[in-house]
DNA sequence: CTACTTCCTATAGTGACTATAGGTTCAAGA
DNA sequence: TCTTGAACCTATAGTCACTATAGGAAGTAG
């Protein structure tokens, strides 16, 4: 009924050091230990960690996940805060798709136009040296 | 004809500490100094730094930029290496657009389906808790 | 009981910066 | 010439979300 950190890792797909890291920053509660100080988990830990994993895959930051988890722990509260977090994430994802689509266009053009000769005539290098425009900062996922 | 690091920053849009960081890791050459050890730059530094900035905006990693710069310094070489770097970046951008588009779909659905009531019925929280699928790692820009 | 895997803590490293502390130099105005 | 204040200098630590390493202890199968 209770199992080791390695087994929790296998059941959730989250690496062992990452689980310990989540505990250290207070995202996962400290589990009970064996006499020899090894962690022992139950089913609750599996679902909590799977929640975290899914949220991370959707690109939520750990602070946002912390907030979402604390909402999950209080099911009678309004879910407005959760929806706001999700909407903020959606806006960010849309912004990034737009930015990456612009990058794709420019990358494709510079690759297509290159005749694959000497660096002196390379469109890739030329395009990178062209500072007549800007893209703004490209940030995290 | 030569100017300070602050002026270089203004001309390229790259922040002063970032310029010093680029020098420290060998991406920019160490410029001459005044008697009081302050850096003095010329036009070459502006174009090199603008190249780096544009490449960063397109999401190239500093190691890739290092390689591109060393190609630019040898204009008689074949540009095949530059093209490979650009193609790799394009593949990565396309992968990320696909991943983000999938995230957008899921985020939109979970936001749309939420009736904005209690957390207990919130589709956002429910969707995050649903582990019946996976998205793989979401990495950098 | 031995061998082997897994576990433990603590610390440092990753990438690409950004921030801070505490001091020095430069340029312009009085 | 002197003074003020912005801009400069180095060195170090912090950011985010991990990942890697070292050096040892605990658990388990045979
Ligand atoms: Zn080329
Ligand atoms: Zn561009
Ligand atoms: Zn909701
Ligand atoms: Zn999902």
CSV table of N, CA and C in Angstrom, one decimal, chain B residues 7-137:
chain,number,residue,atom,x,y,z
B,7,UNK,N,27.1,53.4,-24.4
B,7,UNK,CA,26.7,53.8,-25.8
B,7,UNK,C,26.5,52.6,-26.7
B,8,UNK,N,27.4,51.6,-26.5
B,8,UNK,CA,27.2,50.3,-27.3
B,8,UNK,C,25.9,49.7,-27.0
B,9,UNK,N,25.5,49.7,-25.7
B,9,UNK,CA,24.2,49.2,-25.3
B,9,UNK,C,23.1,49.9,-26.0
B,10,UNK,N,23.2,51.3,-26.0
B,10,UNK,CA,22.1,52.1,-26.6
B,10,UNK,C,22.0,51.8,-28.1
B,11,UNK,N,23.2,51.6,-28.8
B,11,UNK,CA,23.2,51.4,-30.2
B,11,UNK,C,22.7,50.0,-30.6
B,12,UNK,N,22.8,49.0,-29.7
B,12,UNK,CA,22.4,47.7,-30.1
B,12,UNK,C,21.1,47.2,-29.4
B,13,UNK,N,20.8,47.8,-28.3
B,13,UNK,CA,19.6,47.3,-27.5
B,13,UNK,C,20.0,46.2,-26.6
B,14,UNK,N,21.3,45.9,-26.4
B,14,UNK,CA,21.7,44.8,-25.5
B,14,UNK,C,22.1,45.5,-24.2
B,15,UNK,N,21.7,44.9,-23.1
B,15,UNK,CA,21.9,45.6,-21.8
B,15,UNK,C,23.4,45.5,-21.5
B,16,UNK,N,23.9,46.5,-20.7
B,16,UNK,CA,25.3,46.6,-20.3
B,16,UNK,C,25.8,45.3,-19.6
B,17,UNK,N,25.1,44.7,-18.6
B,17,UNK,CA,25.6,43.5,-18.0
B,17,UNK,C,25.7,42.4,-18.9
B,18,UNK,N,24.8,42.3,-19.9
B,18,UNK,CA,24.8,41.3,-20.9
B,18,UNK,C,26.0,41.4,-21.8
B,19,UNK,N,26.4,42.6,-22.2
B,19,UNK,CA,27.6,42.8,-23.0
B,19,UNK,C,28.8,42.3,-22.2
B,20,UNK,N,28.9,42.6,-21.0
B,20,UNK,CA,30.0,42.2,-20.1
B,20,UNK,C,30.0,40.6,-20.0
B,21,UNK,N,28.8,40.1,-19.9
B,21,UNK,CA,28.7,38.6,-19.8
B,21,UNK,C,29.2,38.0,-21.1
B,22,UNK,N,28.8,38.5,-22.3
B,22,UNK,CA,29.2,38.0,-23.6
B,22,UNK,C,30.7,38.1,-23.7
B,23,UNK,N,31.3,39.1,-23.2
B,23,UNK,CA,32.8,39.2,-23.2
B,23,UNK,C,33.4,38.1,-22.3
B,24,UNK,N,32.8,38.0,-21.2
B,24,UNK,CA,33.3,37.0,-20.2
B,24,UNK,C,33.4,35.6,-20.7
B,25,UNK,N,32.3,35.2,-21.5
B,25,UNK,CA,32.3,33.9,-22.1
B,25,UNK,C,32.9,33.8,-23.4
B,26,UNK,N,33.6,34.9,-23.9
B,26,UNK,CA,34.3,34.8,-25.1
B,26,UNK,C,33.5,35.0,-26.4
B,27,UNK,N,32.3,35.5,-26.3
B,27,UNK,CA,31.5,35.7,-27.5
B,27,UNK,C,31.9,37.0,-28.1
B,28,UNK,N,32.2,38.0,-27.3
B,28,UNK,CA,32.7,39.3,-27.8
B,28,UNK,C,34.2,39.4,-27.4
B,29,UNK,N,35.1,39.9,-28.3
B,29,UNK,CA,36.5,40.1,-27.9
B,29,UNK,C,36.6,41.1,-26.8
B,30,UNK,N,37.7,41.0,-26.0
B,30,UNK,CA,37.9,42.1,-25.0
B,30,UNK,C,38.3,43.3,-25.7
B,31,UNK,N,37.6,44.4,-25.5
B,31,UNK,CA,38.0,45.7,-26.2
B,31,UNK,C,39.1,46.4,-25.5
B,32,UNK,N,39.7,47.4,-26.2
B,32,UNK,CA,40.7,48.2,-25.5
B,32,UNK,C,40.1,48.9,-24.4
B,33,UNK,N,41.0,49.4,-23.4
B,33,UNK,CA,40.5,50.1,-22.3
B,33,UNK,C,41.1,51.5,-22.2
B,34,UNK,N,40.4,52.4,-21.4
B,34,UNK,CA,41.0,53.7,-21.1
B,34,UNK,C,42.1,53.4,-20.0
B,35,UNK,N,42.8,54.5,-19.6
B,35,UNK,CA,43.7,54.3,-18.5
B,35,UNK,C,43.0,53.9,-17.3
B,36,UNK,N,41.8,54.3,-17.1
B,36,UNK,CA,41.0,53.9,-15.9
B,36,UNK,C,40.3,52.6,-16.1
B,37,UNK,N,40.7,51.8,-17.0
B,37,UNK,CA,40.1,50.5,-17.2
B,37,UNK,C,38.7,50.4,-17.7
B,38,UNK,N,38.2,51.5,-18.4
B,38,UNK,CA,36.9,51.4,-18.9
B,38,UNK,C,37.0,51.0,-20.4
B,39,UNK,N,36.0,50.2,-20.8
B,39,UNK,CA,36.0,49.6,-22.1
B,39,UNK,C,35.7,50.7,-23.2
B,40,UNK,N,36.3,50.6,-24.3
B,40,UNK,CA,36.1,51.5,-25.4
B,40,UNK,C,35.9,50.6,-26.7
B,41,UNK,N,34.7,50.9,-27.4
B,41,UNK,CA,34.3,50.1,-28.5
B,41,UNK,C,34.4,50.9,-29.8
B,42,UNK,N,34.4,50.2,-31.0
B,42,UNK,CA,34.3,50.8,-32.3
B,42,UNK,C,33.1,50.2,-33.0
B,43,UNK,N,33.0,50.6,-34.3
B,43,UNK,CA,31.8,50.1,-35.1
B,43,UNK,C,31.8,48.6,-35.2
B,44,UNK,N,32.9,47.9,-35.3
B,44,UNK,CA,33.0,46.5,-35.4
B,44,UNK,C,32.1,45.8,-34.3
B,45,UNK,N,32.3,46.4,-33.1
B,45,UNK,CA,31.6,45.8,-31.9
B,45,UNK,C,30.1,45.9,-32.1
B,46,UNK,N,29.7,47.1,-32.7
B,46,UNK,CA,28.2,47.3,-32.9
B,46,UNK,C,27.7,46.2,-33.8
B,47,UNK,N,28.4,45.9,-34.9
B,47,UNK,CA,27.8,45.0,-35.9
B,47,UNK,C,27.9,43.5,-35.3
B,48,UNK,N,29.0,43.2,-34.6
B,48,UNK,CA,29.1,41.9,-34.0
B,48,UNK,C,28.0,41.7,-33.0
B,49,UNK,N,27.7,42.7,-32.2
B,49,UNK,CA,26.7,42.5,-31.1
B,49,UNK,C,25.3,42.5,-31.7
B,50,UNK,N,25.1,43.3,-32.7
B,50,UNK,CA,23.8,43.3,-33.4
B,50,UNK,C,23.5,41.9,-34.0
B,51,UNK,N,24.5,41.3,-34.6
B,51,UNK,CA,24.4,40.0,-35.1
B,51,UNK,C,24.0,39.0,-34.0
B,52,UNK,N,24.7,39.1,-32.9
B,52,UNK,CA,24.4,38.2,-31.8
B,52,UNK,C,22.9,38.4,-31.3
B,53,UNK,N,22.6,39.7,-31.2
B,53,UNK,CA,21.2,40.0,-30.8
B,53,UNK,C,20.2,39.4,-31.7
B,54,UNK,N,20.4,39.6,-33.0
B,54,UNK,CA,19.4,39.1,-33.9
B,54,UNK,C,19.3,37.6,-33.9
B,55,UNK,N,20.5,36.9,-33.8
B,55,UNK,CA,20.5,35.5,-33.7
B,55,UNK,C,19.8,35.0,-32.4
B,56,UNK,N,20.0,35.7,-31.3
B,56,UNK,CA,19.3,35.4,-30.0
B,56,UNK,C,17.8,35.5,-30.2
B,57,UNK,N,17.4,36.6,-30.8
B,57,UNK,CA,16.0,36.8,-31.0
B,57,UNK,C,15.3,35.7,-31.8
B,58,UNK,N,16.1,35.1,-32.7
B,58,UNK,CA,15.6,34.0,-33.5
B,58,UNK,C,15.8,32.7,-32.7
B,59,UNK,N,16.3,32.8,-31.5
B,59,UNK,CA,16.3,31.6,-30.6
B,59,UNK,C,17.5,30.7,-30.7
B,60,UNK,N,18.6,31.2,-31.4
B,60,UNK,CA,19.8,30.4,-31.5
B,60,UNK,C,20.5,30.4,-30.1
B,61,UNK,N,21.0,29.2,-29.7
B,61,UNK,CA,21.7,29.2,-28.5
B,61,UNK,C,23.1,29.8,-28.6
B,62,UNK,N,23.7,30.2,-27.5
B,62,UNK,CA,25.0,31.0,-27.6
B,62,UNK,C,26.1,30.1,-28.2
B,63,UNK,N,26.0,28.8,-28.0
B,63,UNK,CA,27.0,28.0,-28.7
B,63,UNK,C,26.9,28.0,-30.2
B,64,UNK,N,25.6,28.0,-30.7
B,64,UNK,CA,25.3,28.0,-32.1
B,64,UNK,C,25.8,29.4,-32.6
B,65,UNK,N,25.6,30.4,-31.9
B,65,UNK,CA,26.0,31.8,-32.3
B,65,UNK,C,27.5,31.9,-32.4
B,66,UNK,N,28.1,31.2,-31.4
B,66,UNK,CA,29.6,31.2,-31.4
B,66,UNK,C,30.1,30.6,-32.8
B,67,UNK,N,29.5,29.5,-33.2
B,67,UNK,CA,29.8,28.8,-34.4
B,67,UNK,C,29.5,29.7,-35.6
B,68,UNK,N,28.4,30.4,-35.6
B,68,UNK,CA,28.0,31.2,-36.7
B,68,UNK,C,29.0,32.4,-36.8
B,69,UNK,N,29.4,33.0,-35.7
B,69,UNK,CA,30.3,34.1,-35.7
B,69,UNK,C,31.7,33.7,-36.3
B,70,UNK,N,32.1,32.5,-35.9
B,70,UNK,CA,33.4,32.0,-36.4
B,70,UNK,C,33.3,31.8,-37.9
B,71,UNK,N,32.2,31.4,-38.4
B,71,UNK,CA,32.0,31.2,-39.8
B,71,UNK,C,32.1,32.6,-40.5
B,72,UNK,N,31.4,33.6,-39.9
B,72,UNK,CA,31.4,34.9,-40.5
B,72,UNK,C,32.8,35.5,-40.6
B,73,UNK,N,33.6,35.0,-39.6
B,73,UNK,CA,35.0,35.5,-39.7
B,73,UNK,C,35.9,34.9,-40.7
B,74,UNK,N,35.3,33.8,-41.4
B,74,UNK,CA,36.1,33.1,-42.4
B,74,UNK,C,35.2,33.0,-43.7
B,75,UNK,N,35.1,34.1,-44.4
B,75,UNK,CA,34.1,34.2,-45.5
B,75,UNK,C,34.3,33.3,-46.7
B,76,UNK,N,35.5,32.7,-46.8
B,76,UNK,CA,35.8,31.8,-47.9
B,76,UNK,C,35.5,30.4,-47.7
B,77,UNK,N,35.1,30.1,-46.4
B,77,UNK,CA,34.7,28.7,-46.1
B,77,UNK,C,33.3,28.4,-46.8
B,78,UNK,N,33.0,27.1,-46.8
B,78,UNK,CA,31.7,26.7,-47.3
B,78,UNK,C,30.7,27.1,-46.2
B,79,UNK,N,29.5,27.4,-46.6
B,79,UNK,CA,28.5,27.9,-45.6
B,79,UNK,C,27.6,26.7,-45.2
B,80,UNK,N,28.0,25.5,-45.5
B,80,UNK,CA,27.1,24.3,-45.2
B,80,UNK,C,26.9,24.3,-43.7
B,81,UNK,N,27.9,24.5,-42.9
B,81,UNK,CA,27.7,24.5,-41.4
B,81,UNK,C,26.6,25.5,-40.9
B,82,UNK,N,26.7,26.7,-41.5
B,82,UNK,CA,25.7,27.7,-41.1
B,82,UNK,C,24.3,27.2,-41.5
B,83,UNK,N,24.2,26.7,-42.7
B,83,UNK,CA,22.9,26.3,-43.1
B,83,UNK,C,22.3,25.1,-42.2
B,84,UNK,N,23.2,24.2,-41.8
B,84,UNK,CA,22.8,23.1,-40.9
B,84,UNK,C,22.3,23.7,-39.6
B,85,UNK,N,23.0,24.6,-39.1
B,85,UNK,CA,22.6,25.2,-37.8
B,85,UNK,C,21.2,25.9,-37.9
B,86,UNK,N,21.0,26.6,-39.0
B,86,UNK,CA,19.7,27.2,-39.3
B,86,UNK,C,18.6,26.2,-39.5
B,87,UNK,N,18.9,25.1,-40.2
B,87,UNK,CA,17.9,24.1,-40.4
B,87,UNK,C,17.5,23.4,-39.1
B,88,UNK,N,18.5,23.2,-38.3
B,88,UNK,CA,18.2,22.5,-37.0
B,88,UNK,C,17.3,23.5,-36.2
B,89,UNK,N,17.6,24.7,-36.2
B,89,UNK,CA,16.8,25.7,-35.5
B,89,UNK,C,15.3,25.7,-36.0
B,90,UNK,N,15.2,25.6,-37.4
B,90,UNK,CA,13.9,25.6,-38.0
B,90,UNK,C,13.1,24.4,-37.5
B,91,UNK,N,13.8,23.2,-37.5
B,91,UNK,CA,13.1,22.0,-37.0
B,91,UNK,C,12.6,22.2,-35.6
B,92,UNK,N,13.4,22.7,-34.8
B,92,UNK,CA,13.1,22.9,-33.4
B,92,UNK,C,11.9,23.9,-33.3
B,93,UNK,N,11.9,25.0,-34.0
B,93,UNK,CA,10.8,25.9,-34.0
B,93,UNK,C,9.5,25.3,-34.4
B,94,UNK,N,9.6,24.4,-35.5
B,94,UNK,CA,8.4,23.8,-36.0
B,94,UNK,C,7.9,22.8,-34.9
B,95,UNK,N,8.8,22.1,-34.2
B,95,UNK,CA,8.4,21.2,-33.2
B,95,UNK,C,7.6,22.0,-32.1
B,96,UNK,N,8.2,23.1,-31.7
B,96,UNK,CA,7.6,23.9,-30.7
B,96,UNK,C,6.3,24.5,-31.0
B,97,UNK,N,6.1,24.9,-32.3
B,97,UNK,CA,4.8,25.4,-32.7
B,97,UNK,C,3.8,24.3,-32.6
B,98,UNK,N,4.2,23.1,-33.0
B,98,UNK,CA,3.2,22.0,-33.0
B,98,UNK,C,2.8,21.7,-31.5
B,99,UNK,N,3.8,21.7,-30.6
B,99,UNK,CA,3.5,21.4,-29.2
B,99,UNK,C,2.7,22.5,-28.6
B,100,UNK,N,3.0,23.7,-28.9
B,100,UNK,CA,2.2,24.8,-28.3
B,100,UNK,C,0.8,24.9,-28.9
B,101,UNK,N,0.6,24.5,-30.1
B,101,UNK,CA,-0.7,24.5,-30.7
B,101,UNK,C,-1.6,23.4,-30.0
B,102,UNK,N,-1.0,22.3,-29.6
B,102,UNK,CA,-1.7,21.3,-28.9
B,102,UNK,C,-2.1,21.8,-27.5
B,103,UNK,N,-1.1,22.5,-26.9
B,103,UNK,CA,-1.4,23.1,-25.5
B,103,UNK,C,-2.5,24.1,-25.6
B,104,UNK,N,-2.5,24.9,-26.7
B,104,UNK,CA,-3.5,25.9,-26.9
B,104,UNK,C,-4.9,25.3,-26.9
B,105,UNK,N,-5.0,24.2,-27.7
B,105,UNK,CA,-6.3,23.5,-27.8
B,105,UNK,C,-6.8,23.0,-26.5
B,106,UNK,N,-5.9,22.4,-25.7
B,106,UNK,CA,-6.3,21.9,-24.4
B,106,UNK,C,-6.7,23.0,-23.4
B,107,UNK,N,-5.9,24.1,-23.4
B,107,UNK,CA,-6.1,25.2,-22.6
B,107,UNK,C,-7.5,25.9,-22.9
B,108,UNK,N,-7.7,26.1,-24.2
B,108,UNK,CA,-9.0,26.7,-24.6
B,108,UNK,C,-10.2,25.8,-24.2
B,109,UNK,N,-10.0,24.5,-24.4
B,109,UNK,CA,-11.2,23.7,-24.0
B,109,UNK,C,-11.4,23.7,-22.5
B,110,UNK,N,-10.4,23.6,-21.7
B,110,UNK,CA,-10.6,23.6,-20.3
B,110,UNK,C,-11.2,25.0,-19.8
B,111,UNK,N,-10.8,26.1,-20.4
B,111,UNK,CA,-11.3,27.4,-20.0
B,111,UNK,C,-12.8,27.5,-20.5
B,112,UNK,N,-13.1,27.1,-21.7
B,112,UNK,CA,-14.4,27.2,-22.3
B,112,UNK,C,-15.4,26.4,-21.5
B,113,UNK,N,-15.0,25.2,-21.0
B,113,UNK,CA,-15.9,24.3,-20.4
B,113,UNK,C,-16.2,24.6,-18.9
B,114,UNK,N,-15.4,25.5,-18.4
B,114,UNK,CA,-15.6,25.8,-17.0
B,114,UNK,C,-16.8,26.8,-16.8
B,115,UNK,N,-17.7,26.4,-15.9
B,115,UNK,CA,-18.9,27.2,-15.7
B,115,UNK,C,-18.7,28.2,-14.6
B,116,UNK,N,-17.4,28.3,-14.2
B,116,UNK,CA,-17.1,29.3,-13.2
B,116,UNK,C,-17.9,29.2,-11.9
B,117,UNK,N,-17.8,28.1,-11.3
B,117,UNK,CA,-18.5,27.9,-10.0
B,117,UNK,C,-17.5,27.6,-8.9
B,118,UNK,N,-17.7,26.5,-8.2
B,118,UNK,CA,-16.8,26.1,-7.2
B,118,UNK,C,-15.7,25.3,-7.8
B,119,UNK,N,-14.6,25.2,-7.0
B,119,UNK,CA,-13.4,24.5,-7.5
B,119,UNK,C,-13.8,23.0,-7.7
B,120,UNK,N,-14.7,22.5,-6.9
B,120,UNK,CA,-15.1,21.1,-7.0
B,120,UNK,C,-15.6,20.7,-8.4
B,121,UNK,N,-16.2,21.7,-9.1
B,121,UNK,CA,-16.7,21.4,-10.5
B,121,UNK,C,-15.8,22.0,-11.6
B,122,UNK,N,-14.7,22.6,-11.2
B,122,UNK,CA,-14.0,23.4,-12.2
B,122,UNK,C,-13.3,22.5,-13.2
B,123,UNK,N,-13.5,22.8,-14.5
B,123,UNK,CA,-12.9,21.9,-15.5
B,123,UNK,C,-11.4,22.2,-15.6
B,124,UNK,N,-11.0,23.3,-15.2
B,124,UNK,CA,-9.5,23.6,-15.3
B,124,UNK,C,-8.8,22.6,-14.4
B,125,UNK,N,-9.3,22.6,-13.1
B,125,UNK,CA,-8.6,21.7,-12.1
B,125,UNK,C,-8.8,20.2,-12.5
B,126,UNK,N,-10.0,19.9,-13.0
B,126,UNK,CA,-10.3,18.5,-13.4
B,126,UNK,C,-9.4,18.1,-14.6
B,127,UNK,N,-9.2,19.0,-15.5
B,127,UNK,CA,-8.4,18.6,-16.7
B,127,UNK,C,-6.9,18.4,-16.3
B,128,UNK,N,-6.5,19.3,-15.4
B,128,UNK,CA,-5.1,19.1,-14.9
B,128,UNK,C,-4.9,17.8,-14.2
B,129,UNK,N,-6.0,17.4,-13.5
B,129,UNK,CA,-5.9,16.1,-12.7
B,129,UNK,C,-6.0,14.9,-13.6
B,130,UNK,N,-6.4,15.1,-14.9
B,130,UNK,CA,-6.6,14.0,-15.8
B,130,UNK,C,-5.3,13.6,-16.4
B,131,UNK,N,-4.9,12.4,-16.1
B,131,UNK,CA,-3.6,11.9,-16.5
B,131,UNK,C,-3.7,10.9,-17.6
B,132,UNK,N,-4.8,10.9,-18.4
B,132,UNK,CA,-5.0,9.8,-19.4
B,132,UNK,C,-4.1,10.1,-20.6
B,133,UNK,N,-3.3,11.1,-20.6
B,133,UNK,CA,-2.5,11.4,-21.8
B,133,UNK,C,-1.2,12.1,-21.4
B,134,UNK,N,-0.3,12.4,-22.3
B,134,UNK,CA,0.9,13.0,-22.0
B,134,UNK,C,1.3,14.0,-23.1
B,135,UNK,N,2.1,15.0,-22.8
B,135,UNK,CA,2.6,16.0,-23.8
B,135,UNK,C,4.1,16.0,-24.0
B,136,UNK,N,4.8,15.2,-23.2
B,136,UNK,CA,6.3,15.3,-23.3
B,136,UNK,C,6.8,16.6,-22.7
B,137,UNK,N,8.1,16.7,-22.6
B,137,UNK,CA,8.7,17.9,-22.0
B,137,UNK,C,8.5,19.1,-22.9
